Coordinates of C-alpha atoms in Angstrom, one line a residue:
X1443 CA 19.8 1.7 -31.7
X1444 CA 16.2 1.2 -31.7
X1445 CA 14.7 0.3 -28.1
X1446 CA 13.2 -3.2 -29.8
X1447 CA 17.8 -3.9 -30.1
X1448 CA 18.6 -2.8 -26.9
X1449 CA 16.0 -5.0 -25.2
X1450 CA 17.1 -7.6 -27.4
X1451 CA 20.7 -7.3 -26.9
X1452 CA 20.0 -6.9 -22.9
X1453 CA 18.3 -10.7 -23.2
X1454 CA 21.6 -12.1 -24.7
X1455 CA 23.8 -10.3 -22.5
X1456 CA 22.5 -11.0 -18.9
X1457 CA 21.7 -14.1 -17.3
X1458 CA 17.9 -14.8 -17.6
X1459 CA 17.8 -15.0 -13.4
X1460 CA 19.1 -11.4 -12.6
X1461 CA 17.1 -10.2 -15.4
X1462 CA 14.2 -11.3 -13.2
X1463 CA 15.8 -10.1 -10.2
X1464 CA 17.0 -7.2 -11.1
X1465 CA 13.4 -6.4 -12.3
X1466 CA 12.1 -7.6 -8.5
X1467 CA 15.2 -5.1 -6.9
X1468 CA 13.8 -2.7 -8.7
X1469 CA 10.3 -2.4 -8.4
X1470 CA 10.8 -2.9 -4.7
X1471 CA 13.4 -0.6 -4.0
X1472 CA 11.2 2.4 -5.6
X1473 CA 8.2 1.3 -4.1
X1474 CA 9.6 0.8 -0.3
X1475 CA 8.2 0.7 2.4
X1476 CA 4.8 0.2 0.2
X1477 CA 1.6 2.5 0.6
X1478 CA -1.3 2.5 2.8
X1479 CA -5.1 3.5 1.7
X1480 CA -7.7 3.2 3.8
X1481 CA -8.8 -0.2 3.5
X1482 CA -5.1 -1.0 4.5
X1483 CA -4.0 0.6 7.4
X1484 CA -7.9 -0.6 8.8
X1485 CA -5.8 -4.3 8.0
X1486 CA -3.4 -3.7 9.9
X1487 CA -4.9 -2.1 12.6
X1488 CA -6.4 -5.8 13.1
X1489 CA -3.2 -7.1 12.3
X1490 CA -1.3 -5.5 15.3
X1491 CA -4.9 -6.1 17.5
X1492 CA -4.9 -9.5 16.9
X1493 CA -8.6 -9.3 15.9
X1494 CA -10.1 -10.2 12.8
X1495 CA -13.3 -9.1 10.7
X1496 CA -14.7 -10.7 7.8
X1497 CA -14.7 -6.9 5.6
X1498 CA -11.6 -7.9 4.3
X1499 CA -9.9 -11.5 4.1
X1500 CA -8.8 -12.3 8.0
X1501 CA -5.8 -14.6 6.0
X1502 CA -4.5 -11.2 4.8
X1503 CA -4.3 -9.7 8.5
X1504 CA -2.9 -12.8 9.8
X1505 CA -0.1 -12.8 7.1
X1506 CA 0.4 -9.4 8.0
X1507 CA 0.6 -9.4 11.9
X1508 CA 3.6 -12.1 11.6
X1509 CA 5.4 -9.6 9.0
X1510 CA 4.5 -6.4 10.7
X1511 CA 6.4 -8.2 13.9
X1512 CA 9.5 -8.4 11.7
X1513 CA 9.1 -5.1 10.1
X1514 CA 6.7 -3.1 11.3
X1515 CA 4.5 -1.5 8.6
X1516 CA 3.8 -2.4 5.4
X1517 CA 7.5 -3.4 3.7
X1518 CA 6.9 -7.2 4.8
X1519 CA 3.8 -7.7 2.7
X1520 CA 5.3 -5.1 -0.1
X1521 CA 8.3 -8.0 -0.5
X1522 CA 5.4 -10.9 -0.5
X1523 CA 3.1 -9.4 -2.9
X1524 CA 5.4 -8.5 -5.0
X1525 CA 7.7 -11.7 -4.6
X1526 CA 5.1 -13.6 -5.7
X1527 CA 4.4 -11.0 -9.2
X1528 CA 8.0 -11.7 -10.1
X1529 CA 8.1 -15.2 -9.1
X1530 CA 5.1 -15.5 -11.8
X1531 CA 7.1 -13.7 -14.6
X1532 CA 10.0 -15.9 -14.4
X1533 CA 7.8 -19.1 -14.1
X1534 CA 5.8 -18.1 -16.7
X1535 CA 9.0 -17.2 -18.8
X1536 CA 10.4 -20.6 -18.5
X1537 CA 6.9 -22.3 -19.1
X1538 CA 5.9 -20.5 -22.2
X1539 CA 8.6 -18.7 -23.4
X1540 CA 12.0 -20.4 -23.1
X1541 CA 10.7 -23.6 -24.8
X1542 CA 9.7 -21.6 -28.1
X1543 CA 13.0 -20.3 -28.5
X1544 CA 11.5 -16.5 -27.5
X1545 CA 14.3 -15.7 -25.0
X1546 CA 14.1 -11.4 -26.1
X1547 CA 10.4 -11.9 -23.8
X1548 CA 12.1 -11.8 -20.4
X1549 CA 13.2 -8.5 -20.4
X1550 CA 9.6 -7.6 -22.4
X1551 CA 7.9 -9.4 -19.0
X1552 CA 9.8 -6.6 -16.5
X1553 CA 8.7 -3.7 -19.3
X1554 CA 5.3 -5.3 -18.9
X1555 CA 5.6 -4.9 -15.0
X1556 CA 6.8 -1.3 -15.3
X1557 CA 3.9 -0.3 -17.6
X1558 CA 2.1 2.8 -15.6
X1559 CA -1.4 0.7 -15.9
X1560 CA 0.2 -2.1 -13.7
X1561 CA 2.8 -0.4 -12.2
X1562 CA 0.8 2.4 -10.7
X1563 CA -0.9 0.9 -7.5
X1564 CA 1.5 -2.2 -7.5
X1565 CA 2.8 -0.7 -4.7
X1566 CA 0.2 -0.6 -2.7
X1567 CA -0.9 -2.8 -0.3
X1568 CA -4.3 -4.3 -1.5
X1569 CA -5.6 -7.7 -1.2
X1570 CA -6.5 -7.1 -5.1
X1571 CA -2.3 -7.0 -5.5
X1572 CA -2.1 -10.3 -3.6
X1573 CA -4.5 -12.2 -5.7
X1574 CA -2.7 -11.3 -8.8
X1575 CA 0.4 -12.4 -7.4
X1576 CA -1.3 -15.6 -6.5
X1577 CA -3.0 -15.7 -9.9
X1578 CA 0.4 -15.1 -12.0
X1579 CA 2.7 -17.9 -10.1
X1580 CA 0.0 -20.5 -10.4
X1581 CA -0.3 -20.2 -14.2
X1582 CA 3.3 -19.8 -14.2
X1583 CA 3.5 -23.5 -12.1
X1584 CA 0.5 -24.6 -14.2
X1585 CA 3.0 -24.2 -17.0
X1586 CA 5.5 -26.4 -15.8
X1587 CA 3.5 -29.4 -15.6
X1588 CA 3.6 -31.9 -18.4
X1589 CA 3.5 -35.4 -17.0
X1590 CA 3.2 -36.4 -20.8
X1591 CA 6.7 -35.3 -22.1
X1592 CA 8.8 -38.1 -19.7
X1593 CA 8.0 -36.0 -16.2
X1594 CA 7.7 -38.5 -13.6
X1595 CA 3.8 -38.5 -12.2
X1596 CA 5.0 -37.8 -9.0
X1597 CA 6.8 -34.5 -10.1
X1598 CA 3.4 -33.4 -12.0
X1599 CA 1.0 -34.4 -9.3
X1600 CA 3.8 -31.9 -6.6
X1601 CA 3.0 -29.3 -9.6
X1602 CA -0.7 -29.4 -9.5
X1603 CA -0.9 -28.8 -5.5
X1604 CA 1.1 -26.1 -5.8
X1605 CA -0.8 -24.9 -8.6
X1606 CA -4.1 -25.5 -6.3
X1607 CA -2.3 -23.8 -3.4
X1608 CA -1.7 -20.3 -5.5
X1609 CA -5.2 -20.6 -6.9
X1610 CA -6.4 -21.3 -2.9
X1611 CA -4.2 -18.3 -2.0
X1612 CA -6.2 -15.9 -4.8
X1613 CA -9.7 -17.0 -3.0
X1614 CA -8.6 -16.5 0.3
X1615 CA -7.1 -13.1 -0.6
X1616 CA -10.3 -12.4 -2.6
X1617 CA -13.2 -14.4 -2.8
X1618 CA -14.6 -13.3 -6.0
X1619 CA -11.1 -14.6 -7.4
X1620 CA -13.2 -18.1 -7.4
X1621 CA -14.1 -17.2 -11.2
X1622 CA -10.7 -16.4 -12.7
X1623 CA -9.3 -19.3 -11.0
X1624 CA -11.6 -21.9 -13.0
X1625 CA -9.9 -21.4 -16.2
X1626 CA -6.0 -22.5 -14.9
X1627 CA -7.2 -25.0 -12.3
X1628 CA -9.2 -26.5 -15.9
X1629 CA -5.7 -25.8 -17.5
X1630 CA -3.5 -27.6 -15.0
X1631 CA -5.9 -30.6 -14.9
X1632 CA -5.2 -30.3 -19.0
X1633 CA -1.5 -30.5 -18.5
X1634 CA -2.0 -33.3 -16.5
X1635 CA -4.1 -35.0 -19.1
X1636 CA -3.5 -33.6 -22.4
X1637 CA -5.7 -34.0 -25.5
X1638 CA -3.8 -31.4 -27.4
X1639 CA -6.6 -29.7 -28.1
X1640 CA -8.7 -26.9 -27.5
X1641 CA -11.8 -29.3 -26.7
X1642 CA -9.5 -30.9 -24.4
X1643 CA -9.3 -27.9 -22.1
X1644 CA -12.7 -27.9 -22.4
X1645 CA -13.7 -31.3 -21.4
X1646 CA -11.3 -30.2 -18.4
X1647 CA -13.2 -27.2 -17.8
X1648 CA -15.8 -29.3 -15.5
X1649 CA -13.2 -31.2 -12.8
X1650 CA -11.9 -27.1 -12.9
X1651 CA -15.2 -25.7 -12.0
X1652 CA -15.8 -28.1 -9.5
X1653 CA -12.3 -28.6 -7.7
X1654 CA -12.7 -23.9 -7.9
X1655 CA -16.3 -24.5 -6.1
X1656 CA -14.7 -26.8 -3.5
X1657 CA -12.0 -24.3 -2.6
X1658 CA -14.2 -21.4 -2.6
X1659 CA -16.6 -23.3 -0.3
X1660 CA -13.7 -24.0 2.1
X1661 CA -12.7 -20.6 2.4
X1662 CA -15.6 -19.4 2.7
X1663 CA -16.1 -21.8 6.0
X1664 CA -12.2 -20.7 6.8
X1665 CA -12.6 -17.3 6.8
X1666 CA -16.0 -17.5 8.6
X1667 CA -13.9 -19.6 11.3
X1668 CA -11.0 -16.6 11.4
X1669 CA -13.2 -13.9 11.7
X1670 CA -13.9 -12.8 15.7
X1671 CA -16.1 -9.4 14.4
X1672 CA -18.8 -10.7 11.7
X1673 CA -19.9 -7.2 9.4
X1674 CA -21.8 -9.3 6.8
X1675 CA -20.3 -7.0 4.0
X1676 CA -22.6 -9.1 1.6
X1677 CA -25.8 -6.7 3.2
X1678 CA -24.1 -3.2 1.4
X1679 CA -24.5 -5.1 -1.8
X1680 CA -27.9 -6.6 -1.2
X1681 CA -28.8 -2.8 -0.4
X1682 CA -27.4 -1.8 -3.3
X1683 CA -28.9 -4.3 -5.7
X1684 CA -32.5 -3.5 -4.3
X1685 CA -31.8 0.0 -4.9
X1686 CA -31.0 -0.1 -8.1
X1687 CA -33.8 -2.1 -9.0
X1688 CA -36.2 0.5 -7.1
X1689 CA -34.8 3.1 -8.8
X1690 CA -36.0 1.9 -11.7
X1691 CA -39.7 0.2 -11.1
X1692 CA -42.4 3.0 -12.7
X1693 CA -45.0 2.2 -10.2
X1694 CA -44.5 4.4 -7.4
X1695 CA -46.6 2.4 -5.1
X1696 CA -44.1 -0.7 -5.5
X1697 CA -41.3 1.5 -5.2
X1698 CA -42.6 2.5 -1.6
X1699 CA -43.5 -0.8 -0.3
X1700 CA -40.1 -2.6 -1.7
X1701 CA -38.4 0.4 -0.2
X1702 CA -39.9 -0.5 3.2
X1703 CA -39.2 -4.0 3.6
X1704 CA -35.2 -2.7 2.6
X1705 CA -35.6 0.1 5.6
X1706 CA -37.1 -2.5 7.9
X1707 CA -34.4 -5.0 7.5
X1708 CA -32.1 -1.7 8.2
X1709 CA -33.8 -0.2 11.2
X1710 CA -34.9 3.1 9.8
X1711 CA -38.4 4.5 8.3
X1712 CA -39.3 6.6 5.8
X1713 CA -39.7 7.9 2.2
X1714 CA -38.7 6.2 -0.8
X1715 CA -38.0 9.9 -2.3
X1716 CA -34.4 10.2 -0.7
X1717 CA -33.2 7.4 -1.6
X1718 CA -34.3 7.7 -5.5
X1719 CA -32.5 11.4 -5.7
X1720 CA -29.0 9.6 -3.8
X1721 CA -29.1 6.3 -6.1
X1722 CA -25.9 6.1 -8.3
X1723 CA -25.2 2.8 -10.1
X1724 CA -21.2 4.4 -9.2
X1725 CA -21.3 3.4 -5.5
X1726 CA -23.4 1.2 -2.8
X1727 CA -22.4 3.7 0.0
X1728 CA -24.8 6.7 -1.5
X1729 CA -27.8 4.9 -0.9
X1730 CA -26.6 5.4 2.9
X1731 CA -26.1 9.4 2.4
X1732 CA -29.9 10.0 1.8
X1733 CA -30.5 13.8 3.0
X1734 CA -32.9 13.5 4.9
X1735 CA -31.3 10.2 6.2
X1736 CA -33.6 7.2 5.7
X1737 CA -31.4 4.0 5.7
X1738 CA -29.2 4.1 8.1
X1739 CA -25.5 2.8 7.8
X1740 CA -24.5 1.2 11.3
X1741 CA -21.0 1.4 12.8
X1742 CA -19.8 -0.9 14.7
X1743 CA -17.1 -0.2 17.9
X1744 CA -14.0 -1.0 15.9
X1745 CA -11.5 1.6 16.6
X1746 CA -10.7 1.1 12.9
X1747 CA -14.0 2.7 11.9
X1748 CA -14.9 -0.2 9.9
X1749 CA -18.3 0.4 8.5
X1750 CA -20.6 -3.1 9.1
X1751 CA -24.0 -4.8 9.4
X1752 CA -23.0 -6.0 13.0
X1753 CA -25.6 -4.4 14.8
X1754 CA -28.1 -5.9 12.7
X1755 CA -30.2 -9.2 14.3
X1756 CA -29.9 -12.5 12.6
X1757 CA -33.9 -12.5 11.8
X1758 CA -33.2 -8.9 9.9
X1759 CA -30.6 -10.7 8.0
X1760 CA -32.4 -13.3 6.7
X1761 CA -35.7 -11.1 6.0
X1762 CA -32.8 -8.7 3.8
X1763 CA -31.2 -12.0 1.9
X1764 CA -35.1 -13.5 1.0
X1765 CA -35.8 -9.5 0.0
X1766 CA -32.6 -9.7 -2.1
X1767 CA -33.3 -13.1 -4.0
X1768 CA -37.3 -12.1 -4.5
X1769 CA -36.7 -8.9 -5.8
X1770 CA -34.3 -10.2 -8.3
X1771 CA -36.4 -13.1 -9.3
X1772 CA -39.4 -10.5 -9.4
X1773 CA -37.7 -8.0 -11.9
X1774 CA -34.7 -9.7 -13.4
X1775 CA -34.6 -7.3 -16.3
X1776 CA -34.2 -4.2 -13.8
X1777 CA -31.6 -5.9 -12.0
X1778 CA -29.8 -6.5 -15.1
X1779 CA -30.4 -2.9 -16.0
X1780 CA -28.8 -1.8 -12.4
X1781 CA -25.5 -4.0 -12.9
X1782 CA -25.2 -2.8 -16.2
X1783 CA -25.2 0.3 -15.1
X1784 CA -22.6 -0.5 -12.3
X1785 CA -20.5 -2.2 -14.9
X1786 CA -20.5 1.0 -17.2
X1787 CA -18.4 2.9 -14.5
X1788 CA -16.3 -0.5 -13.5
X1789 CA -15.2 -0.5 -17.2
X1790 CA -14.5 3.3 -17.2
X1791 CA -17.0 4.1 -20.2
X1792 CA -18.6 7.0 -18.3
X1793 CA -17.3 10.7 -18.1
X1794 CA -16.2 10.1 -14.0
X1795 CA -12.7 8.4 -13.6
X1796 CA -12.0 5.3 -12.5
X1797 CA -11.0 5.3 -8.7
X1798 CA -7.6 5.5 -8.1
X1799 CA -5.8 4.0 -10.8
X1800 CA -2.6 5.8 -9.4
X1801 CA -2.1 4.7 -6.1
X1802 CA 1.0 5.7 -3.2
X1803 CA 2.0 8.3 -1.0
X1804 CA -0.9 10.1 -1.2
X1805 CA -3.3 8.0 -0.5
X1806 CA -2.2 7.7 3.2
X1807 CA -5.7 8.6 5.4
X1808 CA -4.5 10.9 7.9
X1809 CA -7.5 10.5 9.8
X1810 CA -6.1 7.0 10.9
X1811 CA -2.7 8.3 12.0
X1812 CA -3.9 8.8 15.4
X1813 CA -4.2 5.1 15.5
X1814 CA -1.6 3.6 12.9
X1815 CA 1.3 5.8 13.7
X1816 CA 3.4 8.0 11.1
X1817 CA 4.1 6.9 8.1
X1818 CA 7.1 7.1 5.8
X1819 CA 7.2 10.5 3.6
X1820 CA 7.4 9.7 -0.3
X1821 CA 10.7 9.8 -1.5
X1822 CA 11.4 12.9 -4.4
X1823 CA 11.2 9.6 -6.9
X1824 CA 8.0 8.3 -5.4
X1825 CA 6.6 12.2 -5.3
X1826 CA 7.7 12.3 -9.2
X1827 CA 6.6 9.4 -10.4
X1828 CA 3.1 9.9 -9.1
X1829 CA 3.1 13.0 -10.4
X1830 CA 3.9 12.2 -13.6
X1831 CA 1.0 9.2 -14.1
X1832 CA -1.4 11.5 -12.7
X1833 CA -1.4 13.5 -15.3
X1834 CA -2.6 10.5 -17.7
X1835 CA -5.4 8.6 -15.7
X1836 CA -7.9 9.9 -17.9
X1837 CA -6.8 8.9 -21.0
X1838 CA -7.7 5.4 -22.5
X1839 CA -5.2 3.2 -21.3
X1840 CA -5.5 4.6 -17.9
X1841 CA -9.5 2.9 -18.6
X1842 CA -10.5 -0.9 -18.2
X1843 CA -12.6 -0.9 -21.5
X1844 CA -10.2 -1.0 -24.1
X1845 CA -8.5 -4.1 -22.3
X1846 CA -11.8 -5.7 -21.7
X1847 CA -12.3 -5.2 -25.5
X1848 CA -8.3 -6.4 -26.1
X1849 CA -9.0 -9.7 -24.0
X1850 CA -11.9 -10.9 -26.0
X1851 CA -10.4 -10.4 -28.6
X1852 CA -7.2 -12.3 -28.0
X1853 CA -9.4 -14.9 -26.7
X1854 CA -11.1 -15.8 -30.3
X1855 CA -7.6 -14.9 -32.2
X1856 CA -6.5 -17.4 -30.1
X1857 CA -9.4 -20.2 -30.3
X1858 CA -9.9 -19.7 -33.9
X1859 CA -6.3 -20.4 -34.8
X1860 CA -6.2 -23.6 -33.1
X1861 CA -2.5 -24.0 -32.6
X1862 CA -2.0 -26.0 -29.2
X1863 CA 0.4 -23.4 -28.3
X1864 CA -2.5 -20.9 -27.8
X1865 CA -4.2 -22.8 -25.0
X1866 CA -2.1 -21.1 -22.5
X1867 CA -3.8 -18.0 -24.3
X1868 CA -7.4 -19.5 -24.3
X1869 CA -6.8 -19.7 -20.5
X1870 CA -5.1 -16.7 -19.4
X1871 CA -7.9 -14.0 -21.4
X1872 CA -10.8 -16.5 -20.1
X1873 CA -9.4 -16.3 -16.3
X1874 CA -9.3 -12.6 -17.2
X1875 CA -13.1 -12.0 -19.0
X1876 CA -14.6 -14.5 -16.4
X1877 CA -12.6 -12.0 -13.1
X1878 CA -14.5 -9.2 -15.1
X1879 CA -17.9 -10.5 -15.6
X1880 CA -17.8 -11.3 -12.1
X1881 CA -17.1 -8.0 -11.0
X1882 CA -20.0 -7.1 -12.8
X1883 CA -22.3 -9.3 -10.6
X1884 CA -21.5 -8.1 -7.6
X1885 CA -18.8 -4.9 -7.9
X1886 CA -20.1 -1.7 -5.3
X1887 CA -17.8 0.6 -6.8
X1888 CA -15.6 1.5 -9.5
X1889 CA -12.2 1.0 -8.4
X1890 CA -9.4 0.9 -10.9
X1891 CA -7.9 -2.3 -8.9
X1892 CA -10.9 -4.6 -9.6
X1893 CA -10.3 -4.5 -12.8
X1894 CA -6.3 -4.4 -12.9
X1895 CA -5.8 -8.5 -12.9
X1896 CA -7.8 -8.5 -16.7
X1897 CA -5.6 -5.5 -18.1
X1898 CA -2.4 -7.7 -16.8
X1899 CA -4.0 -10.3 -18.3
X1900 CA -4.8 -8.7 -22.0
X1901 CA -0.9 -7.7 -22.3
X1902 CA 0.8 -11.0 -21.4
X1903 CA -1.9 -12.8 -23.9
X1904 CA -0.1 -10.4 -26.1
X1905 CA 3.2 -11.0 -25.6
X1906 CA 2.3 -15.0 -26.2
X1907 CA 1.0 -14.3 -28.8
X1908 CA 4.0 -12.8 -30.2
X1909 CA 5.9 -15.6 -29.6
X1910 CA 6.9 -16.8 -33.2
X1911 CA 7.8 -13.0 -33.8
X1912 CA 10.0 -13.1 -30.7
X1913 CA 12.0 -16.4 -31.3
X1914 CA 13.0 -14.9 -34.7
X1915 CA 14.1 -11.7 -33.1
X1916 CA 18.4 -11.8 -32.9

């Protein structure tokens, strides 16, 4: 029996619910208690202090420091995160699945979970994990609206908030989750009004844009209002942006001068010459490792060892974020150059890998133990299984690219054809190329989990897609 049968026969013979959460069991039992990088044992450091900073989303360490009281470490937001992935699939399966008659796609959603691209740091806990469970049950909910097929307004209204609050929940988790959010806050205000039409979603496209502003404007103001240790992480990307366009001027003499404006701002002197031989459009943080040292990275007292701007005065702020604007204005073609550059190694088309695109028990920094405590030892399956995709993270699909290439694509199969059953498409690979073009605005590094959210994306546009394949299936 071919594995296409078997999957098939395994949608006729269970229930569709315990396909779901058996899928959910699953996943969480092999990835309990969840994993800890850096970023995420400094969380819940602040968590379990009861202190907040604004390097990562405060919401996130609030969430966390009510879990971590009822099981201390990380299982808590393991069992939210990915609750809220599962919770997505099923949604989504009843939305845009069940009504087509392609029942064989439910257990084709739980392989899709399983495949090593998404299942490799699903287990860890990252904000970026959040967001796309956040992401997936609001277009899942987005699905369900349809106030023009004899739903009652007040059902499809209840819909659309809690397609708002999932979309809220991606922002708050991640800020820069404002652009993929646009397309299914555009596509819920569709479902709410439908022109059955692609130019229908479009003319909902502004009301989406503007409702995703409003949001990200409020967190923005929430998160400023949670946060009791300000870092400014914005100023590492400023840096970085300057740098890159420095790197590239040919006149030495503006070079020098733009250079000390940055290293004023920064409290540190010096030659431009360091800094040109550390610039690497890979990471913001080299600019910092200058040998001699010329800009200086300040620390602030955070037991964590958070890096951050703290130290640095509100007029030096301001003179950096006027620097940061003119010097972008000035040479907008050597910026563009710069975060090109930067997207090359987002996207995985250079020679280096992208950062950690296989992510659990070794990741753990040992450094931190000190203050976080010990943490679980991988279990033989764990140690295997991370093994195993190791091996594979430099082959193609261990590499953003081809699914960035995937998701246009499907996006124009998908507009061209016109059929009003691919506006759920039109919207899922445009939240997913809009996520990625925003990354490459403003991304300081090339980690694999930036880019995760558009590679889901590219596979469930594919498995729409194959809806009218899938209802024929038996």
């Amino acid at each position: 029996m071919t594995v296409t049968k078997k999957i098939n026969s395994l949608a006729g013979a269970l229930p569709i619910e315990w396909i779901f959460i058996s899928g959910f069991l699953i996943h969480f039992g092999i990835m309990y208690p969840g994993f800890l990088c850096y970023d995420a044992v400094n969380q819940i450091l602040e968590a379990r202090e009861g202190r907040f900073s604004d390097w990562h989303p405060p919401l996130m360490a609030i969430i966390w420091r009510f879990s971590d009281s009822l099981t201390p470490g990380p299982a808590g937001m393991l069992f939210l995160q990915l609750g809220l992935v599962w919770t997505g699939a099923y949604l989504t399966f009843q939305a845009y699945f069940k009504p087509y008659g392609a029942k064989v796609a439910a257990p084709w959603l739980c392989v899709l979970l399983f495949l090593p691209p998404l299942f490799g740091i699903s287990g860890a806990i990252l904000k970026d994990m959040l967001m796309w469970g956040a992401l997936f049950s609001a277009f899942g909910i987005a699905g369900h609206i349809k106030n023009h097929k004899g739903q009652t307004l007040r059902l499809a209204l209840l819909l659309f908030a809690l397609t708002v609050l999932g979309l809220w929940l991606a922002i708050l988790m991640r800020h820069n989750a404002f652009f993929a959010t646009i397309p299914v806050l555009s596509f819920a205000i569709f479902r709410l009004f439908p022109k059955y039409s692609v130019f229908g979603l479009v003319r909902a496209a502004i009301p989406g844009a503007v409702l995703a502003l409003v949001l990200f404007a409020v967190t923005g103001a929430i998160n400023n209002r949670l946060a009791d240790r300000h870092t400014y992480p914005w100023v590492a990307n400023a840096s970085f942006d300057i740098a890159g366009v420095i790197k590239r001027l040919e006149d030495k003499g503006r070079q020098q001068a733009i250079f000390d404006q940055l290293a004023g701002t920064l409290n540190s002197t010096g030659s431009v010459e360091p800094l040109l031989k550390a610039y690497t459009p890979m990471y913001w943080r080299e600019i910092f490792r200058t040998k001699p040292p010329t800009l200086e990275l300040p620390k602030n007292s955070m037991e964590s060892q958070i890096h951050g701007f703290a130290s640095l005065s509100d007029q030096q702020r301001q003179t950096l974020h006027t620097l940061w604007i003119q010097t972008i204005l000035a040479e907008p073609v050597l910026w563009v150059r710069h975060r090109l550059a930067v997207s090359k190694y987002v996207l995985g088309l250079v020679p280096d890998n992208s950062w950690s695109p296989v992510m659990m028990a070794k990741d753990f920094p040992s450094d931190l133990e000190r203050f976080y405590g010990s943490h679980p030892k991988a279990t033989k399956l764990q140690e295997w299984l991370e093994a195993g995709m190791t091996k594979y993270v430099e082959y193609w699909f261990f590499q953003p690219w081809p699914y960035f290439v995937l998701t246009i694509y499907l996006f124009f199969a998908a507009a061209f054809r016109r059929v009003t059953a691919n506006i759920e498409v039109i919207c899922l690979t445009s939240s997913a190329i809009l996520h990625e073009l925003g990354l490459m605005l403003a991304a300081p590094s090339p980690d694999f989990r930036y880019s995760h959210y558009m590679i889901f994306c590219s596979l469930l546009s594919l498995l729409l897609l194959a809806r009218p394949w899938m209802a024929k299936a038996k």
